Coordinates of C-alpha atoms and ligand atoms in Angstrom, one line a residue:
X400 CA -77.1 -26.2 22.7
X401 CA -74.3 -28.2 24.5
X402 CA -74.3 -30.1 27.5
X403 CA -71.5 -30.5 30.1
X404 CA -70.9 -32.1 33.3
X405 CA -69.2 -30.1 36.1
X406 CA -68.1 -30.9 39.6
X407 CA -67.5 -28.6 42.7
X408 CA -64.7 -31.4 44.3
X409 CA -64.2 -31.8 48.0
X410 CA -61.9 -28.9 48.8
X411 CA -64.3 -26.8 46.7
X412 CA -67.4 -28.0 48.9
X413 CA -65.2 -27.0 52.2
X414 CA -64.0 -23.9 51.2
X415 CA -68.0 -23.2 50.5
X416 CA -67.6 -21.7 47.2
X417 CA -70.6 -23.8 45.8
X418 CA -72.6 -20.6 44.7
X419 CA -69.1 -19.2 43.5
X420 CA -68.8 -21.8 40.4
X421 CA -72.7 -21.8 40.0
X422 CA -72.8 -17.8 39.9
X423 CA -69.9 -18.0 37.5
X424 CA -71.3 -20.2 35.0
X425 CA -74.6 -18.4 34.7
X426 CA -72.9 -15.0 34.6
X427 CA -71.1 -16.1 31.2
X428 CA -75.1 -17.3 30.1
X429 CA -74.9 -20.8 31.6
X430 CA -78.0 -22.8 32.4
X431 CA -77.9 -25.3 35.2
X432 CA -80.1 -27.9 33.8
X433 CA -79.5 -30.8 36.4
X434 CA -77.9 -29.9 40.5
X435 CA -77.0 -32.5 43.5
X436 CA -74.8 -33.0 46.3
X437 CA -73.4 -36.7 47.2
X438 CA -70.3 -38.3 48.1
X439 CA -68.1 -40.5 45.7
X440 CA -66.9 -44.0 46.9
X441 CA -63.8 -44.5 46.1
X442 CA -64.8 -47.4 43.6
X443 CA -67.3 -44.4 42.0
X444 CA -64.3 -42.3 41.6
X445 CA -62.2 -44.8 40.2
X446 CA -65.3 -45.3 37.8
X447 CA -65.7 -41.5 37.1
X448 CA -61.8 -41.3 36.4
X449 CA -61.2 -44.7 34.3
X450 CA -59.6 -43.0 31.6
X451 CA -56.6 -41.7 33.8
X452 CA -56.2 -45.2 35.4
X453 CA -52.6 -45.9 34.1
X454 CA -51.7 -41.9 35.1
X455 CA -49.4 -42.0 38.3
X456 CA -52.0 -39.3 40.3
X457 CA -55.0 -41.9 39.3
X458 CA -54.9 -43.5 43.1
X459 CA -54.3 -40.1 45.2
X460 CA -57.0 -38.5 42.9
X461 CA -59.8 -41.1 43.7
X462 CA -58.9 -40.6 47.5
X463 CA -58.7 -36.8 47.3
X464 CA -62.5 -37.5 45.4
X465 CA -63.9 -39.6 47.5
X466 CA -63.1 -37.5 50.7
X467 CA -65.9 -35.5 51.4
X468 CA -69.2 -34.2 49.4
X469 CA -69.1 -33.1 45.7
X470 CA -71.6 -31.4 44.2
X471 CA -72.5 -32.1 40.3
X472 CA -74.3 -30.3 37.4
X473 CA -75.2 -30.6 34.2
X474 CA -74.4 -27.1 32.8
X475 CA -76.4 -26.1 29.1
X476 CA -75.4 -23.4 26.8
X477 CA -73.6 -22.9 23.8
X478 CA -70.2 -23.8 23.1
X479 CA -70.6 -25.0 27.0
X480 CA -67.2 -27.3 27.1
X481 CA -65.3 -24.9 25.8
X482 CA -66.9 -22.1 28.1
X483 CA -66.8 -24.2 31.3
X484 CA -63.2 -25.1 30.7
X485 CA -62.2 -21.5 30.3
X486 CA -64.1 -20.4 33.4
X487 CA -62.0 -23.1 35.8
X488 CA -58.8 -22.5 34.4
X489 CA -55.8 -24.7 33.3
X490 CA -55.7 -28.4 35.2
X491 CA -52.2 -26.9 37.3
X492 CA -53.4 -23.4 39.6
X493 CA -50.2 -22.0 38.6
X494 CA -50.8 -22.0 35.0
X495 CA -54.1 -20.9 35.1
X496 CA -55.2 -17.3 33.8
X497 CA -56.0 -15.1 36.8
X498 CA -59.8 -14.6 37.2
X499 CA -60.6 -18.1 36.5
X500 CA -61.9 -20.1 39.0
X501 CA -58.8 -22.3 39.8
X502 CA -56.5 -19.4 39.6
X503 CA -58.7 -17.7 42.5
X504 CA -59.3 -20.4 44.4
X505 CA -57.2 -23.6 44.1
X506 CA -54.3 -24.6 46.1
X507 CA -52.7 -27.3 43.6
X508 CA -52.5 -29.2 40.6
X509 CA -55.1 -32.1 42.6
X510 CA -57.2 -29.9 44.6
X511 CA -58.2 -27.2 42.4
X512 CA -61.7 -26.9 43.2
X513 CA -64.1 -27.7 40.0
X514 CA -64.4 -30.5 37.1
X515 CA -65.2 -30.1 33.5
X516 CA -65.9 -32.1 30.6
X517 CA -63.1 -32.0 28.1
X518 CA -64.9 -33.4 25.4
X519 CA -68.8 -34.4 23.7
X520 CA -67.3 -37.6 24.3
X521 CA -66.6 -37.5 27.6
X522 CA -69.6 -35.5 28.2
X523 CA -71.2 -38.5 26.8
X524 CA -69.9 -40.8 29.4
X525 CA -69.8 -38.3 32.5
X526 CA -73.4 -37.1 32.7
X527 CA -75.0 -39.8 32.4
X528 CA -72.6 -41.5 34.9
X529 CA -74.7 -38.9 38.0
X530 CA -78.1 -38.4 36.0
X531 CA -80.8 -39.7 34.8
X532 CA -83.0 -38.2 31.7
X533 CA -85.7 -37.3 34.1
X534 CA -83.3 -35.6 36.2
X535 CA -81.7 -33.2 33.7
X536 CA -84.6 -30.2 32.9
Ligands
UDP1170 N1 -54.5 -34.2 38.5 C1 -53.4 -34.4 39.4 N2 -52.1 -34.4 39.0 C2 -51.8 -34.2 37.7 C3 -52.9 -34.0 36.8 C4 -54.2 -34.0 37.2 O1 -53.7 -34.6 40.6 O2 -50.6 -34.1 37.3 C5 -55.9 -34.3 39.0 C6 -56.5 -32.9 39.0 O3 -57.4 -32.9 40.1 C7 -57.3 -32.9 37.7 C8 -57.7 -34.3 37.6 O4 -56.6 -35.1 38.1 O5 -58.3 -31.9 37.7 C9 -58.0 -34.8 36.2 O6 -56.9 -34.5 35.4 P1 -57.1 -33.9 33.9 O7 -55.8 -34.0 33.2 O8 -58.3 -34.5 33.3 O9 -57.3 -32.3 34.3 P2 -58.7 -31.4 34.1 O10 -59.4 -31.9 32.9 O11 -59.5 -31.6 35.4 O12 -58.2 -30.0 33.9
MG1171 MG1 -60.1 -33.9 32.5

């Protein structure tokens, strides 16, 4: 078993496709094992993203994330990176397969609806960044 943190981002919360990413994930055998909704600080989203903070979209990114509510998840399964990261899609809408979420739904390269871990690593530093132990069942 694999864990993985996903996020429906702002534009995805407003276009109320919430249940849309959730009903995707379990219908490839996901398990949501941890669910909330809250709203990112900028400073949080700088946080979240440190690792693109030399990339040119790093500021317009943390503003686009901190604009509204997000909703985050711990999704469980196997192979769940991988899985996740096939069900939203490549990073750029235009790029992305058609059926995935971000090819359905997205409306550019920054606002294209859902996060996913890339990585155990990163998984490593995400979850934990939204969730305690207790909170992940
Ligand atoms: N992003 C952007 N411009 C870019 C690349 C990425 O605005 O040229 C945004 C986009 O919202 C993306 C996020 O930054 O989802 C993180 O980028 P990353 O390369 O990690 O893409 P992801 O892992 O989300 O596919
Ligand atoms: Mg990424």
């Amino acid at each position: 078993m694999e864990r993985t943190l996903s996020i429906v981002k702002p534009d995805g919360v407003k276009k109320n496709l919430i249940g849309e990413v959730i009903k995707r994930f379990e219908q490839r055998g996901l398990r949501i094992a941890a669910l909330k909704v809250l709203k990112l600080s900028k400073d949080d989203a700088k946080g979240f993203y440190i690792v693109h903070k030399e990339r040119p979209f790093y500021e317009s990114l943390t503003s686009f994330m901190s604009e509204g509510p997000i909703v985050v998840m711990v999704v469980e399964g196997k192979n769940t990176i991988k899985k996740v990261r096939e069900i939203m899609g490549a990073t750029n809408p235009k790029d992305a397969v058609p059926g995935t979420i971000r090819s359905d739904f997205a409306s550019d390269i920054e606002h294209n609806i859902v996060h996913g871990s890339d990585s155990k690593e990163s998984a490593s530093y995400e979850i934990p960044f939204f969730f305690s132990s207790l909170e992940i069942q």
